[in-house]
Amino acid sequence: MENNEKKYNVSISLNEFKVLKYIYEHSNDARRLAESEVSIPDMEKIQIGSSISWLESKNLISVYRKEESYFSLSEEGSEFLKAGLPEEKIYEHCASKGSFLIGELAEHFGEKDLRVALAQLSKYGIKPDHGKIAFERNEDIEKDILNKKIFLENLSKGNEVRDKEMLERFKKRSGVIIEKKRTVREISITPSGVEALSQYSESGQIEEITSGIISSGVWKEKKFRDYDLTSQVESRTGSFLHPLTLLTSEIKKIFVGMGFTEMPGHYIEYSGWNMDALFIPQDHPARDMQDTFFLKSQKKPVFEHPEVLKILKKVHESGIKGYRGWEYEWSEAKAMDLLLRTHTTVSTIRYLYEHPEPPVAVFSVDKVFRHESVDWKHLAELNQIEGAYYGKDANLSTLKWLMTEFYGRLGFSKLKFIPSYYPYTEPSMDVVAYLDGKEVELGGSGVFRPEVTEPLGLKGRVIAWGLGLERLAMLYYGLDDVRKIYQSDIEWLRTYSVVNH
Amino acid sequence: MVVIRENISDLKRRFGDNAPDELIWFSGIIGFSIDVSSDAVKIELNPDRPDLYSFSTMFDAIRIFKNPESLSVMAFKPPAISLHVSEKALGLRRYILCFWANGSTLGDRFNEIIDYQEKLHQTIGKNRSKFAIGIHDLRKLKTPFRYISAGLNDISFTTYDEKVTGTPGDILNNHELGKEFRHLIPDVNYVPLILDSNDNVLSMPPIVNGNASKISEMTSDLFIDITGNDWPSTRSAYYLLANYLGSVGFKLHRVEQDGGYKKELLAYNDRKVFIPRAEAENVLGTRLTDTETMGALKRMGYIVEKNPRGFSVFVKGSRIDVMGAVDVIEDIGKAYGYDNIASRKPQLSTVGSASKESEWKENIRDLLVGFGLQEIQTFFLSPSSYYQGVSYSGDVEVLNPKSLEYSIPRDRLIFGMLDFFKLNKRRKLPQETFEIGKVVIHMNEKTHLCIGITNSKAGFSEIKRIVDPFLSRLNIQRADIAQTSCYGFIQGRTGSLSVDGKEIGIIGEIHPALLEKFELTNPVAMAELNLDAIIQ
């Protein structure tokens, strides 16, 4: 382990090797090497700079930084270099003809250039006389102007200033060159650097593995350079199933594994099945306009198994043997109200009516609708997870076992059962789980009332439990706003992970 | 959910220093939620136990649970006072149930009984539409009483709050309660009234009480009237109020009346429910000893007799939730403790399976993810703004939308996906997505698949190069494509797809006019397929 780390510490790329070698050969204890002095064929300045940074980060070289001033061309200076210095332009213009009127020159070159040019030319002894300027060509003047241009050109290329005298002259002349500050690096090799160098074979290590490397057989002779495995890479964009889909199939697997069959269902239901068949009285608050989405349509769907309507009337009005019923006048019209189903229990009871021979174990994970205002905690449509078991031994005790098993497989190991109330179950229980020391309400459950099961011809008891999928998804994916599930950020869909369980 | 609250200091003064802890403990038995803060206790109750909608009745139940021997039957003892009931009044309100009660002055309980009465009005009374309660100071009145029907100008009286003095007609027109509840009186020319022997108006149900019989903290003799047209709930209110007054130590007395009730009223109190031993065991899945069962029943406030086959239980009139044996069996379970009921594995002899539909949906999802598409899910209920100027083919309308944002059962998936692209406008491109979801077309529920791509360039060929291989993976070797026009798609670049002459969907480029509606500036190409038609 220790050995590996050491090896990793001195791992260097080919470029780094070249730079390190150059530094080793060109510097000594007494003399540090300036970065600008490092010159390696086939390496750009910028590559050298980057290698120096890497070598420093690996402690193979010592880098000293100091502030340095340097000069560069101003905008005007660059213009002079391109179009010629003003004194040069006027010199050339006049020299060709011998003499010119100042006014004429001003018109041709502009007041500003003329003024600069006259100031400079006066240093060569050329001065206007009686509004005229006249002179002979002079080799010294032309040479001096050329030197000025060479100086400016060097400066523009970032070369080191050699002509100190010319620098002084331009420093005095305003606006052509600008003084700037920069940090320069001076480098010396460290003992680890020397060691790294000795370990590196100059014949090179294999960098990126390419088809050329494989087919040429180069890999037989060379070593693979160790990579820095911690370096950052740009993540690839993938595409995935929606988080709810994943969670849903997880839940389906649990149910199927426990022997449950998935049942069909639909969103649009009649109140008769959604409410009355579950012994929810017609004046129950759940049937108020504030709690359920009611629908209107010219096209009426088929009322499945219409023979139950008669049964429902009797049960609601006068109950069954031993049970007094709701003691009111039941309205068939109300049973024919269309709505968006408020629970999937409607599918359960209809499925059992169609399959009255016990045992039957069914489940569904499907959408239900609630007349809620949508906010961070509430949705108007959500998926209900529902499981039901119809059998001779369906009772509170087996209900507890089924829920313990189901929630256990979902990852909730510690549960609490508390009494609750639902109009179609008696007894009714709510389930609370402990998650990170906090109590989390999971869902409801209960034994179907005999007024629900007996009249529909069921011969045993039915136990059922349910919970909201989105609530669970919030726990699983650590969401703080339930709307994000349906109004999602694509980045989340591309990167989500499970935070609990 | 019904909420009752009380200050901590008042609660401790009335029910003892342990009161908050006792409530927390009892909540685990009955199943209500409780929130105790430094200065108040708040309880939220399920709708099945209106007998517990006050702290007095709650602590009475706690007392009985802890000391079942202290249970006393709810009994109405002599002397009775009498009420004459006129047939005409019954034509306006069919039932009138009365009793009277005396005890120490109401004191603290004055506010509580008013609050309890109001809770009953709101919940089981459905805002007075099922019954109305009047509570009167008996000492201010002269018996016997009469329940009559009166014309709008027949008599003049002052309302309990002294806001209006005048005829029944004046009160209906001018008092806020008159305006709110007059629609509950079926006749526009007559109102029901309860009068004493001096013609003082006790109440004009279900509108307002008279000032003559107004109660206060100092009242110790009460006359209660409950009038209504719905028999079970009027009966419930009668026993719930009697139970409340019994729980605060008042003695209950009957009112003799010559109509306006059903004979079974008396039989409803202490009604007998038989609990077969085997049924209790079958529902709870646990065998309790007779002693355990009887103990549990007594703690829950039942009088119990043991029989060879089970238990005869006598249920108080105030336990309106008990409709038969299972309701009592649940109470056995609650008193025994749900946590004490063993968890037992059922004889599950069933073989589980997912539905065909969910299996093929899963396969299709896997296929599409394989093509590099990201799955999304959007809402079934869509904003009405999506459908402005669009011909909607759902043929269904939500009668009572909660907001326009969630008001149209979608008939296509493309709008939801465009909205998704809008939400993710600033995210990395390309975005290539699919959704499988239900839509409603001509009142039939269908499962659709929508595929959409958006990018700086996203045209017909980009979407076709997904749909073609997708269909062949489903073993559809040949899908015919024909020029068509469809809202939101560019004419000439939109095709209808069909297999064996049956249309299965649409494919094309989205028109900039629709993109503009969703504030999108990058092109979008989409396909929407009817999966039901494809899978058949």
Short mmCIF file of N, CA, C and O in Angstrom, two decimals, chain A residues 83-167:
data_model
loop_
_atom_site.label_atom_id
_atom_site.label_comp_id
_atom_site.label_asym_id
_atom_site.label_seq_id
_atom_site.Cartn_x
_atom_site.Cartn_y
_atom_site.Cartn_z
N ALA A 83 0.64 50.55 -39.45
CA ALA A 83 0.50 51.54 -40.50
C ALA A 83 1.74 52.44 -40.65
O ALA A 83 1.81 53.27 -41.54
N GLY A 84 2.69 52.23 -39.74
CA GLY A 84 3.86 53.10 -39.78
C GLY A 84 3.79 54.19 -38.74
O GLY A 84 2.69 54.65 -38.40
N LEU A 85 4.97 54.61 -38.25
CA LEU A 85 5.01 55.69 -37.27
C LEU A 85 4.66 57.00 -37.97
O LEU A 85 4.99 57.18 -39.15
N PRO A 86 4.05 57.96 -37.27
CA PRO A 86 3.68 59.22 -37.94
C PRO A 86 4.91 59.91 -38.56
O PRO A 86 4.86 60.37 -39.70
N GLU A 87 6.04 59.92 -37.79
CA GLU A 87 7.22 60.61 -38.33
C GLU A 87 7.74 59.89 -39.56
O GLU A 87 8.21 60.51 -40.53
N GLU A 88 7.55 58.56 -39.58
CA GLU A 88 7.99 57.77 -40.72
C GLU A 88 7.16 58.11 -41.95
O GLU A 88 7.69 58.34 -43.04
N LYS A 89 5.84 58.19 -41.71
CA LYS A 89 4.94 58.45 -42.84
C LYS A 89 5.23 59.82 -43.47
O LYS A 89 5.32 59.97 -44.70
N ILE A 90 5.40 60.83 -42.58
CA ILE A 90 5.60 62.18 -43.11
C ILE A 90 6.99 62.33 -43.73
O ILE A 90 7.19 62.95 -44.78
N TYR A 91 7.97 61.64 -43.07
CA TYR A 91 9.32 61.66 -43.63
C TYR A 91 9.32 61.12 -45.04
O TYR A 91 9.83 61.73 -45.97
N GLU A 92 8.69 59.93 -45.22
CA GLU A 92 8.66 59.30 -46.53
C GLU A 92 7.92 60.16 -47.55
O GLU A 92 8.36 60.34 -48.67
N HIS A 93 6.81 60.73 -47.08
CA HIS A 93 5.98 61.55 -47.97
C HIS A 93 6.76 62.76 -48.49
O HIS A 93 6.79 63.03 -49.69
N CYS A 94 7.47 63.44 -47.53
CA CYS A 94 8.18 64.66 -47.91
C CYS A 94 9.46 64.36 -48.67
O CYS A 94 9.83 65.05 -49.63
N ALA A 95 10.15 63.28 -48.21
CA ALA A 95 11.44 62.96 -48.83
C ALA A 95 11.30 62.69 -50.31
O ALA A 95 12.19 63.00 -51.10
N SER A 96 10.15 62.15 -50.69
CA SER A 96 9.98 61.81 -52.10
C SER A 96 9.90 63.06 -52.97
O SER A 96 10.23 63.05 -54.14
N LYS A 97 9.44 64.17 -52.37
CA LYS A 97 9.19 65.35 -53.19
C LYS A 97 10.10 66.52 -52.83
O LYS A 97 10.25 67.47 -53.58
N GLY A 98 10.67 66.49 -51.61
CA GLY A 98 11.57 67.56 -51.20
C GLY A 98 10.95 68.51 -50.20
O GLY A 98 11.50 68.70 -49.13
N SER A 99 9.80 69.10 -50.53
CA SER A 99 9.20 70.02 -49.57
C SER A 99 7.67 70.04 -49.66
O SER A 99 7.10 69.68 -50.70
N PHE A 100 7.03 70.46 -48.53
CA PHE A 100 5.56 70.50 -48.48
C PHE A 100 5.08 71.62 -47.61
O PHE A 100 5.75 72.00 -46.64
N LEU A 101 3.91 72.13 -47.89
CA LEU A 101 3.30 73.11 -47.02
C LEU A 101 2.70 72.38 -45.81
O LEU A 101 2.12 71.29 -45.96
N ILE A 102 2.85 72.99 -44.63
CA ILE A 102 2.33 72.35 -43.40
C ILE A 102 0.82 72.11 -43.51
O ILE A 102 0.31 71.03 -43.18
N GLY A 103 0.14 73.13 -44.00
CA GLY A 103 -1.33 73.02 -44.12
C GLY A 103 -1.73 71.82 -44.95
O GLY A 103 -2.65 71.09 -44.62
N GLU A 104 -1.02 71.63 -46.02
CA GLU A 104 -1.29 70.51 -46.93
C GLU A 104 -1.10 69.17 -46.19
O GLU A 104 -1.90 68.25 -46.31
N LEU A 105 -0.01 69.12 -45.40
CA LEU A 105 0.28 67.89 -44.65
C LEU A 105 -0.81 67.61 -43.63
O LEU A 105 -1.23 66.46 -43.42
N ALA A 106 -1.25 68.70 -42.96
CA ALA A 106 -2.30 68.54 -41.95
C ALA A 106 -3.54 67.93 -42.57
O ALA A 106 -4.20 67.06 -41.98
N GLU A 107 -3.86 68.41 -43.76
CA GLU A 107 -5.04 67.90 -44.44
C GLU A 107 -4.87 66.43 -44.78
O GLU A 107 -5.77 65.61 -44.64
N HIS A 108 -3.68 66.06 -45.18
CA HIS A 108 -3.41 64.70 -45.62
C HIS A 108 -3.31 63.70 -44.48
O HIS A 108 -3.85 62.59 -44.56
N PHE A 109 -2.59 64.10 -43.43
CA PHE A 109 -2.33 63.12 -42.34
C PHE A 109 -3.16 63.37 -41.08
O PHE A 109 -3.14 62.56 -40.17
N GLY A 110 -3.83 64.50 -40.99
CA GLY A 110 -4.55 64.80 -39.77
C GLY A 110 -3.67 65.57 -38.79
O GLY A 110 -2.45 65.37 -38.78
N GLU A 111 -4.33 66.45 -38.02
CA GLU A 111 -3.60 67.33 -37.09
C GLU A 111 -2.79 66.53 -36.09
O GLU A 111 -1.65 66.86 -35.79
N LYS A 112 -3.37 65.45 -35.63
CA LYS A 112 -2.74 64.72 -34.53
C LYS A 112 -1.43 64.08 -34.98
O LYS A 112 -0.38 64.28 -34.36
N ASP A 113 -1.51 63.29 -36.06
CA ASP A 113 -0.31 62.63 -36.57
C ASP A 113 0.76 63.65 -36.93
O ASP A 113 1.95 63.44 -36.69
N LEU A 114 0.32 64.75 -37.51
CA LEU A 114 1.27 65.77 -37.93
C LEU A 114 2.03 66.32 -36.72
O LEU A 114 3.24 66.46 -36.74
N ARG A 115 1.25 66.57 -35.65
CA ARG A 115 1.87 67.14 -34.45
C ARG A 115 2.92 66.17 -33.91
O ARG A 115 4.04 66.53 -33.61
N VAL A 116 2.56 64.89 -33.82
CA VAL A 116 3.49 63.87 -33.31
C VAL A 116 4.71 63.79 -34.22
O VAL A 116 5.86 63.80 -33.75
N ALA A 117 4.44 63.77 -35.51
CA ALA A 117 5.53 63.62 -36.46
C ALA A 117 6.51 64.80 -36.38
O ALA A 117 7.74 64.60 -36.34
N LEU A 118 5.96 66.01 -36.27
CA LEU A 118 6.84 67.20 -36.21
C LEU A 118 7.70 67.17 -34.96
O LEU A 118 8.88 67.49 -34.99
N ALA A 119 7.06 66.73 -33.83
CA ALA A 119 7.82 66.65 -32.57
C ALA A 119 8.98 65.68 -32.72
O ALA A 119 10.10 65.95 -32.27
N GLN A 120 8.74 64.55 -33.37
CA GLN A 120 9.79 63.54 -33.52
C GLN A 120 10.84 63.99 -34.54
O GLN A 120 12.04 63.83 -34.30
N LEU A 121 10.37 64.55 -35.65
CA LEU A 121 11.30 64.97 -36.71
C LEU A 121 12.23 66.08 -36.21
O LEU A 121 13.39 66.17 -36.60
N SER A 122 11.70 66.88 -35.30
CA SER A 122 12.53 67.99 -34.79
C SER A 122 13.76 67.45 -34.07
O SER A 122 14.78 68.10 -34.01
N LYS A 123 13.61 66.21 -33.52
CA LYS A 123 14.78 65.61 -32.86
C LYS A 123 15.87 65.27 -33.86
O LYS A 123 17.03 65.10 -33.50
N TYR A 124 15.48 65.11 -35.14
CA TYR A 124 16.50 64.90 -36.18
C TYR A 124 16.93 66.22 -36.81
O TYR A 124 17.59 66.25 -37.84
N GLY A 125 16.46 67.30 -36.24
CA GLY A 125 16.82 68.61 -36.78
C GLY A 125 15.94 69.07 -37.93
O GLY A 125 16.24 70.07 -38.60
N ILE A 126 14.87 68.40 -38.20
CA ILE A 126 13.99 68.83 -39.28
C ILE A 126 12.90 69.67 -38.68
O ILE A 126 12.13 69.19 -37.83
N LYS A 127 12.83 70.95 -39.06
CA LYS A 127 11.84 71.84 -38.47
C LYS A 127 11.11 72.60 -39.55
O LYS A 127 11.69 72.93 -40.58
N PRO A 128 9.87 72.96 -39.36
CA PRO A 128 9.16 73.76 -40.36
C PRO A 128 9.73 75.19 -40.43
O PRO A 128 10.17 75.73 -39.41
N ASP A 129 9.70 75.69 -41.61
CA ASP A 129 10.20 77.05 -41.80
C ASP A 129 9.25 77.78 -42.73
O ASP A 129 9.00 77.34 -43.85
N HIS A 130 8.70 78.89 -42.21
CA HIS A 130 7.73 79.68 -42.98
C HIS A 130 6.62 78.84 -43.54
O HIS A 130 6.30 78.85 -44.72
N GLY A 131 6.07 78.00 -42.65
CA GLY A 131 4.90 77.20 -43.06
C GLY A 131 5.24 76.09 -44.03
O GLY A 131 4.38 75.45 -44.63
N LYS A 132 6.55 75.85 -44.22
CA LYS A 132 6.97 74.82 -45.17
C LYS A 132 7.93 73.87 -44.47
O LYS A 132 8.60 74.22 -43.51
N ILE A 133 7.95 72.65 -44.96
CA ILE A 133 8.94 71.72 -44.42
C ILE A 133 9.73 71.18 -45.60
O ILE A 133 9.17 70.83 -46.64
N ALA A 134 11.07 71.16 -45.41
CA ALA A 134 11.92 70.72 -46.53
C ALA A 134 13.18 70.08 -45.99
O ALA A 134 13.74 70.56 -44.99
N PHE A 135 13.60 68.96 -46.57
CA PHE A 135 14.86 68.30 -46.16
C PHE A 135 15.31 67.32 -47.21
O PHE A 135 14.56 66.96 -48.13
N GLU A 136 16.51 66.84 -47.01
CA GLU A 136 17.08 65.82 -47.90
C GLU A 136 16.99 64.47 -47.20
O GLU A 136 16.92 64.40 -45.97
N ARG A 137 16.97 63.37 -47.94
CA ARG A 137 17.03 62.04 -47.33
C ARG A 137 18.28 61.89 -46.48
O ARG A 137 19.33 62.42 -46.82
N ASN A 138 18.19 61.18 -45.37
CA ASN A 138 19.33 61.01 -44.48
C ASN A 138 19.34 59.58 -43.95
O ASN A 138 18.36 59.09 -43.39
N GLU A 139 20.51 58.92 -44.16
CA GLU A 139 20.60 57.50 -43.81
C GLU A 139 20.43 57.25 -42.31
O GLU A 139 19.78 56.30 -41.89
N ASP A 140 21.00 58.14 -41.48
CA ASP A 140 20.92 57.96 -40.03
C ASP A 140 19.48 58.02 -39.53
O ASP A 140 19.06 57.24 -38.67
N ILE A 141 18.76 59.01 -40.12
CA ILE A 141 17.35 59.14 -39.70
C ILE A 141 16.59 57.87 -40.06
O ILE A 141 15.86 57.29 -39.23
N GLU A 142 16.81 57.40 -41.27
CA GLU A 142 16.07 56.21 -41.71
C GLU A 142 16.41 55.01 -40.86
O GLU A 142 15.56 54.18 -40.51
N LYS A 143 17.68 54.89 -40.44
CA LYS A 143 18.10 53.77 -39.61
C LYS A 143 17.44 53.84 -38.23
O LYS A 143 16.99 52.82 -37.67
N ASP A 144 17.41 55.06 -37.72
CA ASP A 144 16.81 55.23 -36.39
C ASP A 144 15.32 54.84 -36.41
O ASP A 144 14.82 54.18 -35.51
N ILE A 145 14.63 55.29 -37.47
CA ILE A 145 13.21 54.94 -37.58
C ILE A 145 13.03 53.42 -37.67
O ILE A 145 12.17 52.82 -37.02
N LEU A 146 13.92 52.78 -38.43
CA LEU A 146 13.86 51.33 -38.55
C LEU A 146 14.05 50.65 -37.18
O LEU A 146 13.35 49.71 -36.83
N ASN A 147 15.04 51.19 -36.41
CA ASN A 147 15.28 50.63 -35.07
C ASN A 147 14.02 50.74 -34.18
O ASN A 147 13.71 49.85 -33.41
N LYS A 148 13.39 51.90 -34.30
CA LYS A 148 12.15 52.07 -33.53
C LYS A 148 11.14 50.97 -33.88
O LYS A 148 10.51 50.37 -33.00
N LYS A 149 11.05 50.70 -35.19
CA LYS A 149 10.07 49.70 -35.61
C LYS A 149 10.45 48.30 -35.15
O LYS A 149 9.60 47.51 -34.71
N ILE A 150 11.72 48.00 -35.22
CA ILE A 150 12.18 46.69 -34.73
C ILE A 150 11.85 46.53 -33.24
O ILE A 150 11.36 45.49 -32.78
N PHE A 151 12.09 47.62 -32.52
CA PHE A 151 11.82 47.60 -31.08
C PHE A 151 10.34 47.27 -30.80
O PHE A 151 9.99 46.42 -29.99
N LEU A 152 9.50 48.02 -31.53
CA LEU A 152 8.06 47.82 -31.32
C LEU A 152 7.63 46.40 -31.72
O LEU A 152 6.81 45.77 -31.03
N GLU A 153 8.22 45.91 -32.77
CA GLU A 153 7.85 44.58 -33.23
C GLU A 153 8.22 43.51 -32.20
O GLU A 153 7.46 42.60 -31.90
N ASN A 154 9.45 43.68 -31.66
CA ASN A 154 9.88 42.75 -30.61
C ASN A 154 8.92 42.78 -29.42
O ASN A 154 8.58 41.74 -28.86
N LEU A 155 8.56 43.98 -29.06
CA LEU A 155 7.66 44.15 -27.92
C LEU A 155 6.32 43.44 -28.19
O LEU A 155 5.76 42.75 -27.32
N SER A 156 5.85 43.61 -29.43
CA SER A 156 4.55 43.03 -29.75
C SER A 156 4.59 41.50 -29.72
O SER A 156 3.60 40.85 -29.45
N LYS A 157 5.78 40.94 -29.96
CA LYS A 157 5.89 39.48 -29.93
C LYS A 157 6.15 38.96 -28.52
O LYS A 157 6.23 37.75 -28.31
N GLY A 158 6.29 39.88 -27.58
CA GLY A 158 6.54 39.46 -26.20
C GLY A 158 7.99 39.09 -25.97
O GLY A 158 8.31 38.47 -24.96
N ASN A 159 8.88 39.44 -26.90
CA ASN A 159 10.30 39.13 -26.70
C ASN A 159 10.92 40.03 -25.63
O ASN A 159 10.41 41.11 -25.35
N GLU A 160 12.00 39.56 -25.11
CA GLU A 160 12.68 40.32 -24.06
C GLU A 160 13.27 41.61 -24.63
O GLU A 160 13.74 41.66 -25.77
N VAL A 161 13.19 42.66 -23.85
CA VAL A 161 13.70 43.96 -24.32
C VAL A 161 15.22 43.99 -24.18
O VAL A 161 15.75 43.85 -23.08
N ARG A 162 15.87 44.14 -25.34
CA ARG A 162 17.34 44.21 -25.28
C ARG A 162 17.80 45.65 -25.38
O ARG A 162 18.74 46.05 -24.72
N ASP A 163 17.13 46.43 -26.25
CA ASP A 163 17.54 47.81 -26.54
C ASP A 163 17.03 48.74 -25.44
O ASP A 163 15.96 49.33 -25.53
N LYS A 164 17.80 48.82 -24.34
CA LYS A 164 17.37 49.59 -23.17
C LYS A 164 17.23 51.08 -23.49
O LYS A 164 16.34 51.75 -22.96
N GLU A 165 18.10 51.55 -24.40
CA GLU A 165 18.07 52.98 -24.72
C GLU A 165 16.75 53.33 -25.41
O GLU A 165 16.09 54.31 -25.07
N MET A 166 16.37 52.50 -26.37
CA MET A 166 15.12 52.71 -27.08
C MET A 166 13.94 52.65 -26.12
O MET A 166 12.99 53.41 -26.24
N LEU A 167 14.01 51.72 -25.12
CA LEU A 167 12.96 51.60 -24.12
C LEU A 167 12.78 52.93 -23.40
O LEU A 167 11.66 53.42 -23.23
#
